[in-house]
Coordinates of N, CA and C in Angstrom, one line a residue:
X19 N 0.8 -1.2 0.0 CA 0.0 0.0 0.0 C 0.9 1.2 0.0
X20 N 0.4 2.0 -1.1 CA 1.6 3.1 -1.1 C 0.8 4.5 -0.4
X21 N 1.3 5.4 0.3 CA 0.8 6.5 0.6 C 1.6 8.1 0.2
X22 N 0.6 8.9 -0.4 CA 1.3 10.1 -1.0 C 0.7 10.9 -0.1
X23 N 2.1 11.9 0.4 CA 1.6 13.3 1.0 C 1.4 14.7 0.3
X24 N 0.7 15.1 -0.6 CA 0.8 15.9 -1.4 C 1.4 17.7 -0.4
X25 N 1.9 18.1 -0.8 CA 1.8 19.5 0.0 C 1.7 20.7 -1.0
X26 N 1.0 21.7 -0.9 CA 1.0 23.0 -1.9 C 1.1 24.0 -0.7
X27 N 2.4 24.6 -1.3 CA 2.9 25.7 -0.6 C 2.9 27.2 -1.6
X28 N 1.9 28.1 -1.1 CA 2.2 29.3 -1.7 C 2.1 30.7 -0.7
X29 N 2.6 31.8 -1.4 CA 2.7 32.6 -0.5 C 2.3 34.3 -1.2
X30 N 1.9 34.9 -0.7 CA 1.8 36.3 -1.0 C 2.8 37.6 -1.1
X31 N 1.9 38.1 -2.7 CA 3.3 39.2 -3.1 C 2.9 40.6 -2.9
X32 N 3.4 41.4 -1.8 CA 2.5 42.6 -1.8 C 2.9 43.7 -2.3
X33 N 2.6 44.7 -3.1 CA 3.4 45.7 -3.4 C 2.9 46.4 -3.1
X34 N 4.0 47.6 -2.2 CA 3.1 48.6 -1.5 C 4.1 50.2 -2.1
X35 N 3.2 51.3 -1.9 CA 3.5 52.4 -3.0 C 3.5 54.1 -1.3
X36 N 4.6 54.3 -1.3 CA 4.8 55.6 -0.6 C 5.3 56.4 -1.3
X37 N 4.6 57.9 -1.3 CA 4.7 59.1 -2.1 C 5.5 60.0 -0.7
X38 N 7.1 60.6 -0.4 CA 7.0 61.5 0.3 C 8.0 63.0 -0.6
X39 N 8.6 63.3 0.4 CA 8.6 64.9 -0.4 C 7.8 66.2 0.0
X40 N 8.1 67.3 -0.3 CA 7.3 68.7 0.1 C 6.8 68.7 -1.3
X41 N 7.1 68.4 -2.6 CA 5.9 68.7 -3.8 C 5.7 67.3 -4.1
X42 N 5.0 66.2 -3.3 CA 5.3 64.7 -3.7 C 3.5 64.8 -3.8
X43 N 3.0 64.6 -4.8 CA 1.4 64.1 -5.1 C 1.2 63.2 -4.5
X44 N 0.3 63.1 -3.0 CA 0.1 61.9 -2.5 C -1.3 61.3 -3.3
X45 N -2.1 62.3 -4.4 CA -2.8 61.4 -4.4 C -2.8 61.0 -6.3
X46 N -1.7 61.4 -6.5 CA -1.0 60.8 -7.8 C -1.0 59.6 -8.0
X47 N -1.7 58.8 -9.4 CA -1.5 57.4 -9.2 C -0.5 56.8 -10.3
X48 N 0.2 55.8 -9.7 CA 2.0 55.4 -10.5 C 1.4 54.0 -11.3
X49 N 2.2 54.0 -12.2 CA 2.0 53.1 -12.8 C 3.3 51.8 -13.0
X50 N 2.3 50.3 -12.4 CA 3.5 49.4 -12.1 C 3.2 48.2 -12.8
X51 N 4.2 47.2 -12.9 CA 4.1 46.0 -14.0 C 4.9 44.9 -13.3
X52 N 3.9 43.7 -13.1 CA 4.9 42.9 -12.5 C 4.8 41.8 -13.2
X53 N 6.2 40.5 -13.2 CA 6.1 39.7 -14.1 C 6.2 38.9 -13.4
X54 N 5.5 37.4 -13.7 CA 5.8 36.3 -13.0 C 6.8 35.5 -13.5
X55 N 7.5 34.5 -13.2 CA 8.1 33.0 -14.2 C 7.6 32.3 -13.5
X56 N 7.7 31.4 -14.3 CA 7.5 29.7 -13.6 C 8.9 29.5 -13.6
X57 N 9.3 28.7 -12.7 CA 10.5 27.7 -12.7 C 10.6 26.5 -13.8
X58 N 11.8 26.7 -14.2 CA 12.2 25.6 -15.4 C 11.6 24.3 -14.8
X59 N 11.1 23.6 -15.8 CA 10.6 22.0 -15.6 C 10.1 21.8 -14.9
X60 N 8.9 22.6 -14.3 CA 8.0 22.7 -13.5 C 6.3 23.2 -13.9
X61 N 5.4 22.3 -13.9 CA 4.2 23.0 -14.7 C 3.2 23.7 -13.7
X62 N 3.1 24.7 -13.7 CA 2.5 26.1 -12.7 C 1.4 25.9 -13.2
X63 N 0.0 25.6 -12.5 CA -1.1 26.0 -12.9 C -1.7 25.9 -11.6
X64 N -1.9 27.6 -11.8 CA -2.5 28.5 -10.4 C -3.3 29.2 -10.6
X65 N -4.4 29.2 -9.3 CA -5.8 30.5 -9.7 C -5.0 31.9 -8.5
X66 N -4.2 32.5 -9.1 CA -4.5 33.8 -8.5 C -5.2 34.4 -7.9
X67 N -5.1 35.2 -6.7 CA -6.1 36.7 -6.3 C -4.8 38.0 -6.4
X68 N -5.7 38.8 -6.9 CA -4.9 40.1 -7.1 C -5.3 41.3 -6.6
X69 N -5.5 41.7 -5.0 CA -6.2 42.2 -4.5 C -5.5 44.0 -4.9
X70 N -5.9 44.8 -5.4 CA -5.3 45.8 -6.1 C -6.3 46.9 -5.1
X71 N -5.6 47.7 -4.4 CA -6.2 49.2 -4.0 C -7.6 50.1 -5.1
X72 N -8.6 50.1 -4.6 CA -9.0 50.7 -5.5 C -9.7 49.8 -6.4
X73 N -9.2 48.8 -6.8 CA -10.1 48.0 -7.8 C -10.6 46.7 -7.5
X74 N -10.4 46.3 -5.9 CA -11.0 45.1 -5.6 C -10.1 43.8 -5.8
X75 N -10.9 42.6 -5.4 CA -10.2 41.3 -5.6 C -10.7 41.0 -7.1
X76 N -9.4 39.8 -7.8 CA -9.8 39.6 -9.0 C -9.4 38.0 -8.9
X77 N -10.3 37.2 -9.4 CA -9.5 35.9 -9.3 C -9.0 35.7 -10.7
X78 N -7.9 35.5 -11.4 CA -7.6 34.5 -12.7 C -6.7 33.8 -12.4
X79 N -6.9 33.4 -13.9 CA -5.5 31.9 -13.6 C -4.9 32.3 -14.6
X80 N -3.3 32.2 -14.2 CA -2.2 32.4 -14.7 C -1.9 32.0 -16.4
X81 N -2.4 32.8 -17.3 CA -2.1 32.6 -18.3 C -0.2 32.6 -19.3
X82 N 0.5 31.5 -18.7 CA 1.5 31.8 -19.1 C 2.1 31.7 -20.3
X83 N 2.8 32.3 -20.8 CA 2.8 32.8 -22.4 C 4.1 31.9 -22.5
X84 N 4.6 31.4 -24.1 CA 6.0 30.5 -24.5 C 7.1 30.8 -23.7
X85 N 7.2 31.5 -22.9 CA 8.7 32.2 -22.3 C 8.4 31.5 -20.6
X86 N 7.3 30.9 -20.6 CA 6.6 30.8 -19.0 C 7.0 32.1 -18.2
X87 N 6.3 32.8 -18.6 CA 6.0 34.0 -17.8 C 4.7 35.2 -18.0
X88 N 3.7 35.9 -17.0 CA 3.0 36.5 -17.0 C 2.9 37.7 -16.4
X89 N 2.8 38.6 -17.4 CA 2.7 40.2 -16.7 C 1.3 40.6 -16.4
X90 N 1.6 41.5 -15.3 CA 0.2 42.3 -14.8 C 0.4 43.8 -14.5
X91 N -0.3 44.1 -14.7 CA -0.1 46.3 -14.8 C -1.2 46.7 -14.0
X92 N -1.0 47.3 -13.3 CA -1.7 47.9 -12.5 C -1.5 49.4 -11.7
X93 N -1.9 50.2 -10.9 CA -1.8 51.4 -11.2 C -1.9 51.7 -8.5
X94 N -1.0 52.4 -8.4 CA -1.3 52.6 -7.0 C -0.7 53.8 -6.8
X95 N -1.4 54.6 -6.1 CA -1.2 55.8 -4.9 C -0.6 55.7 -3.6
X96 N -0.1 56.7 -3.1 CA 0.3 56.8 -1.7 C -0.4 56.5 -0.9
X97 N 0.1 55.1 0.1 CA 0.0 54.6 0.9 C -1.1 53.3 0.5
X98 N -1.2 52.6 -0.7 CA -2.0 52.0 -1.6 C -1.0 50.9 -1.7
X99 N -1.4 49.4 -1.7 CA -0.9 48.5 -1.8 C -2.1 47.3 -2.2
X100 N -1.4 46.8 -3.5 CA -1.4 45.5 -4.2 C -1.1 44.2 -3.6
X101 N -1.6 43.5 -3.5 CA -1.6 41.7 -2.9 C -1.5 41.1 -4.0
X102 N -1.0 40.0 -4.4 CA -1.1 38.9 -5.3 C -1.1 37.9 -4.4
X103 N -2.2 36.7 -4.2 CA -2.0 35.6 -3.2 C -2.2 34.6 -4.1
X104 N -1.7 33.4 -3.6 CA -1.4 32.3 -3.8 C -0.7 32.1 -5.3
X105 N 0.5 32.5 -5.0 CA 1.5 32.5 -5.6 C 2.7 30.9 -5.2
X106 N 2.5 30.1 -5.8 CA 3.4 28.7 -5.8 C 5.0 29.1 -5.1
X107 N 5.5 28.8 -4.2 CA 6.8 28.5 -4.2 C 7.6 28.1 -5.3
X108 N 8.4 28.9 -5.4 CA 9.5 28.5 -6.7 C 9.4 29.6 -8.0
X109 N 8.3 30.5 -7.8 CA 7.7 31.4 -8.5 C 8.7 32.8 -8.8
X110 N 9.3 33.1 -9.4 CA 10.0 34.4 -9.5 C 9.1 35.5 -9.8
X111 N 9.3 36.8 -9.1 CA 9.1 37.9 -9.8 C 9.5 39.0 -10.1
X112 N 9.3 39.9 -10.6 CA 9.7 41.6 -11.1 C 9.0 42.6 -10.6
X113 N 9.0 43.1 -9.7 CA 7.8 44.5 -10.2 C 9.0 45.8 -10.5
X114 N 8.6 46.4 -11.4 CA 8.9 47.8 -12.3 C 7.5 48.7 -11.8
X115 N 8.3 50.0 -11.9 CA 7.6 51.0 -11.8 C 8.0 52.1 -12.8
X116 N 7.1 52.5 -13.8 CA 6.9 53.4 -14.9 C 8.2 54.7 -14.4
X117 N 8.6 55.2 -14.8 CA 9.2 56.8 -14.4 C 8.7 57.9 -14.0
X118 N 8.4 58.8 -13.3 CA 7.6 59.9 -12.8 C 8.6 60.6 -12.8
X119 N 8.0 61.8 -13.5 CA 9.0 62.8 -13.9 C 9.1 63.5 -12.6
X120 N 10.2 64.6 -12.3 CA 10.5 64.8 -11.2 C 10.9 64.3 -9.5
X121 N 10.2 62.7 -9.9 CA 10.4 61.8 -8.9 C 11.6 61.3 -8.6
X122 N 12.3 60.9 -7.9 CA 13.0 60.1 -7.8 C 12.8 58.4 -6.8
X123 N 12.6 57.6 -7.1 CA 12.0 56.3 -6.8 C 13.0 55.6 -5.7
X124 N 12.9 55.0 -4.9 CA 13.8 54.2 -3.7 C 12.9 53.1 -4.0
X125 N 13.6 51.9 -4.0 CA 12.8 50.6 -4.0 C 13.1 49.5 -3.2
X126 N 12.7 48.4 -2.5 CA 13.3 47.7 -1.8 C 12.1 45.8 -2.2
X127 N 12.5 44.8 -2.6 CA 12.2 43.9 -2.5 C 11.3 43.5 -3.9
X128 N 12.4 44.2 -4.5 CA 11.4 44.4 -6.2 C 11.5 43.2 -7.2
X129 N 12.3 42.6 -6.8 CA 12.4 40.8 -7.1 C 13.0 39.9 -6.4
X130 N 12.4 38.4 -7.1 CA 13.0 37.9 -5.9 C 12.4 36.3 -6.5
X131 N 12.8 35.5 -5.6 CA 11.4 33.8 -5.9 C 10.3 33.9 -4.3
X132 N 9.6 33.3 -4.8 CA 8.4 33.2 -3.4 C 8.9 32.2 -2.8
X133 N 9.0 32.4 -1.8 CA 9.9 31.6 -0.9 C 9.1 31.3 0.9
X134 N 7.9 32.6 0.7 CA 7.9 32.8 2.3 C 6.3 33.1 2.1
X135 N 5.8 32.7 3.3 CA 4.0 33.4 3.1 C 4.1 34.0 3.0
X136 N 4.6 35.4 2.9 CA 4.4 36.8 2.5 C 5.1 37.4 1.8
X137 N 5.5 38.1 1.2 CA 7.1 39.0 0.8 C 6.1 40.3 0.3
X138 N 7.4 41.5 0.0 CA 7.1 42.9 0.3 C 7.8 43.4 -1.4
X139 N 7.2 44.1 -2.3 CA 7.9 44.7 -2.6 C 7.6 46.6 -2.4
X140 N 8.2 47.0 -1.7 CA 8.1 48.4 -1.8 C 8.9 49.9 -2.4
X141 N 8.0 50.6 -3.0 CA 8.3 51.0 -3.6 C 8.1 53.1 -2.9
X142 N 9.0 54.0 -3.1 CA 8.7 55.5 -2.1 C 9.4 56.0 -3.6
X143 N 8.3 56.9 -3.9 CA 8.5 57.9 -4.8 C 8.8 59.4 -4.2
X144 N 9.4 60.3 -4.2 CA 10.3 61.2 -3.5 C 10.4 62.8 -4.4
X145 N 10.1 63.9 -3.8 CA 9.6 64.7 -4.9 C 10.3 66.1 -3.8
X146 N 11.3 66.6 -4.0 CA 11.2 67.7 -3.3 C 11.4 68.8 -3.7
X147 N 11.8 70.2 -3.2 CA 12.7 71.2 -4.0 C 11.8 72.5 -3.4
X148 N 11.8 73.8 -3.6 CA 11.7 75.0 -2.9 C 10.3 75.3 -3.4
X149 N 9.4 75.8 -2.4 CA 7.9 76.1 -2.5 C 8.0 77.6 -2.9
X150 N 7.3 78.1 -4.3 CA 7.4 79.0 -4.6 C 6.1 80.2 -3.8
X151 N 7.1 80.6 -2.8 CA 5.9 81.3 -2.1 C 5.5 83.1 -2.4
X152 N 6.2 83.2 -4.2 CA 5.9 84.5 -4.3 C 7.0 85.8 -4.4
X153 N 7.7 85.4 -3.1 CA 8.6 86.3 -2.5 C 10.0 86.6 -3.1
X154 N 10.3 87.3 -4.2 CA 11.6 86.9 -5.0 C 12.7 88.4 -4.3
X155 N 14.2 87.7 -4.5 CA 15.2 89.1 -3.5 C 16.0 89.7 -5.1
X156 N 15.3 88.7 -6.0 CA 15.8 89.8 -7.5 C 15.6 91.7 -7.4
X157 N 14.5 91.9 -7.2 CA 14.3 93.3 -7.4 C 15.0 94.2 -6.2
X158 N 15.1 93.8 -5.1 CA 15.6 93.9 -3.8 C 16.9 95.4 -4.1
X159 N 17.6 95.3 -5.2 CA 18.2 96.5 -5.3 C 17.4 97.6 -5.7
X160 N 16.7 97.4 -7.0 CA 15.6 98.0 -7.3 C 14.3 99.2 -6.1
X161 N 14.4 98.1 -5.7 CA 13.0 98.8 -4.1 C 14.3 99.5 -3.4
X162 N 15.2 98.9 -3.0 CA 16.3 99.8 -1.9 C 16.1 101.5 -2.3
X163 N 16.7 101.4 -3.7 CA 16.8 102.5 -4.5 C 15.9 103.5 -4.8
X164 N 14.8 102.7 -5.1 CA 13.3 103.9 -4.7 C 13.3 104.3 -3.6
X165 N 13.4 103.6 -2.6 CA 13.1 103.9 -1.1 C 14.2 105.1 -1.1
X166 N 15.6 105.1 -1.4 CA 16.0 106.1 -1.1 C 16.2 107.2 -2.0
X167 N 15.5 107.5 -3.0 CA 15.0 108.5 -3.9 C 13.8 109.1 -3.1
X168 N 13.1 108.2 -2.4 CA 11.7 109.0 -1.8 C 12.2 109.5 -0.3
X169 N 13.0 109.0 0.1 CA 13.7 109.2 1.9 C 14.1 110.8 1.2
X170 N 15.6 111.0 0.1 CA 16.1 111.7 -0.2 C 14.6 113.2 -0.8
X171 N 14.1 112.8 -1.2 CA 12.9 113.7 -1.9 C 12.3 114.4 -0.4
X172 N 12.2 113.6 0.2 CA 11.3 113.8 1.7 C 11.8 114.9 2.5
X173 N 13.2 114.3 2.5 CA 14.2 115.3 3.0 C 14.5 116.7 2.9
X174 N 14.5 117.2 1.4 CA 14.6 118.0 0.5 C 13.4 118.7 0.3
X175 N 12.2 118.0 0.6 CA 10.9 118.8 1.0 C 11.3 119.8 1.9
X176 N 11.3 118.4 3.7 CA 11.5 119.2 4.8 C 12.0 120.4 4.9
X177 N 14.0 120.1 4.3 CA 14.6 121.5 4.2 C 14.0 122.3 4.3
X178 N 13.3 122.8 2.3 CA 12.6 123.6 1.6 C 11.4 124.1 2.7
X179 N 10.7 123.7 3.4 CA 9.8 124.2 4.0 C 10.3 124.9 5.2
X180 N 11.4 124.2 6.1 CA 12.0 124.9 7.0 C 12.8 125.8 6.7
X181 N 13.0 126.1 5.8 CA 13.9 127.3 4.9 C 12.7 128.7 4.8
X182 N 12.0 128.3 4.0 CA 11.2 128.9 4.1 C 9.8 129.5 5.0
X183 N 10.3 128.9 6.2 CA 9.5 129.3 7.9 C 10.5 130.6 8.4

């Protein structure tokens, strides 16, 4: 009598999206693309959830293309995070994030194989530089110089009048 222990091990991919910075759009939404593989000599067939901020759970199943691998695009805001669950052990992924002009991007855990119940990819988009509050010291010689054409005029009043008292 023979006995099999089957085991299925998968685990969750989350990608999470922080906007900081003094001109950083927290409610700007970024655009991200993650790829799956399957592991060589191994036949992947998985139903996905892809819990996405904003757009709900989705269930599919992994349609993987001649290269065994599947991309997904989806779109998050600050402080907005993406789930992918039941992702197979052995699973590699990518997440990329589009370019944002002005931004500058810090990333941490942006590929990797599924290895663990959970894994993180995070992503902080970064935006700073000087708030234009109006106030410019360009003309600053300009104003000095009136000011003292009107001090000097003033003056030149006073005389004039106490001259002529």
């Amino acid at each position: 009598k023979d006995t099999f222990a089957n085991t299925y091990e998968a685990g969750t991919l989350n990608v999470t999206k922080t906007v900081a910075g003094n001109l950083g759009d927290q409610s700007k939404k970024f655009d991200f693309t993650v790829t799956f593989t399957k592991p060589d000599g191994k036949d992947v067939n998985s139903r996905i959830t892809a819990t996405v901020a904003g757009v709900g759970a989705t269930d599919f199943n992994i349609a993987w293309d001649d290269k065994g691998t599947y991309t997904y695009t989806f779109q998050l805001a600050h402080g907005q995070t993406a789930s992918f669950a039941n992702l197979p052990y052995g699973v590699t992924y990518t997440v990329t994030e589009a370019a944002a002009d002005g931004y500058t991007t810090t990333k941490a855990g942006d590929s990797g194989t599924i290895s663990a119940a959970e894994q993180t990819a995070a992503f902080t988009n970064t935006k700073s530089g000087t708030i234009d509050t109006g106030v410019t010291t360009e003309n600053l010689p300009y104003v000095l110089l009136i000011g003292f054409v009107v001090l000097a005029g003033a003056a030149l009043l006073i005389k004039r009048k106490a001259h002529n008292n």
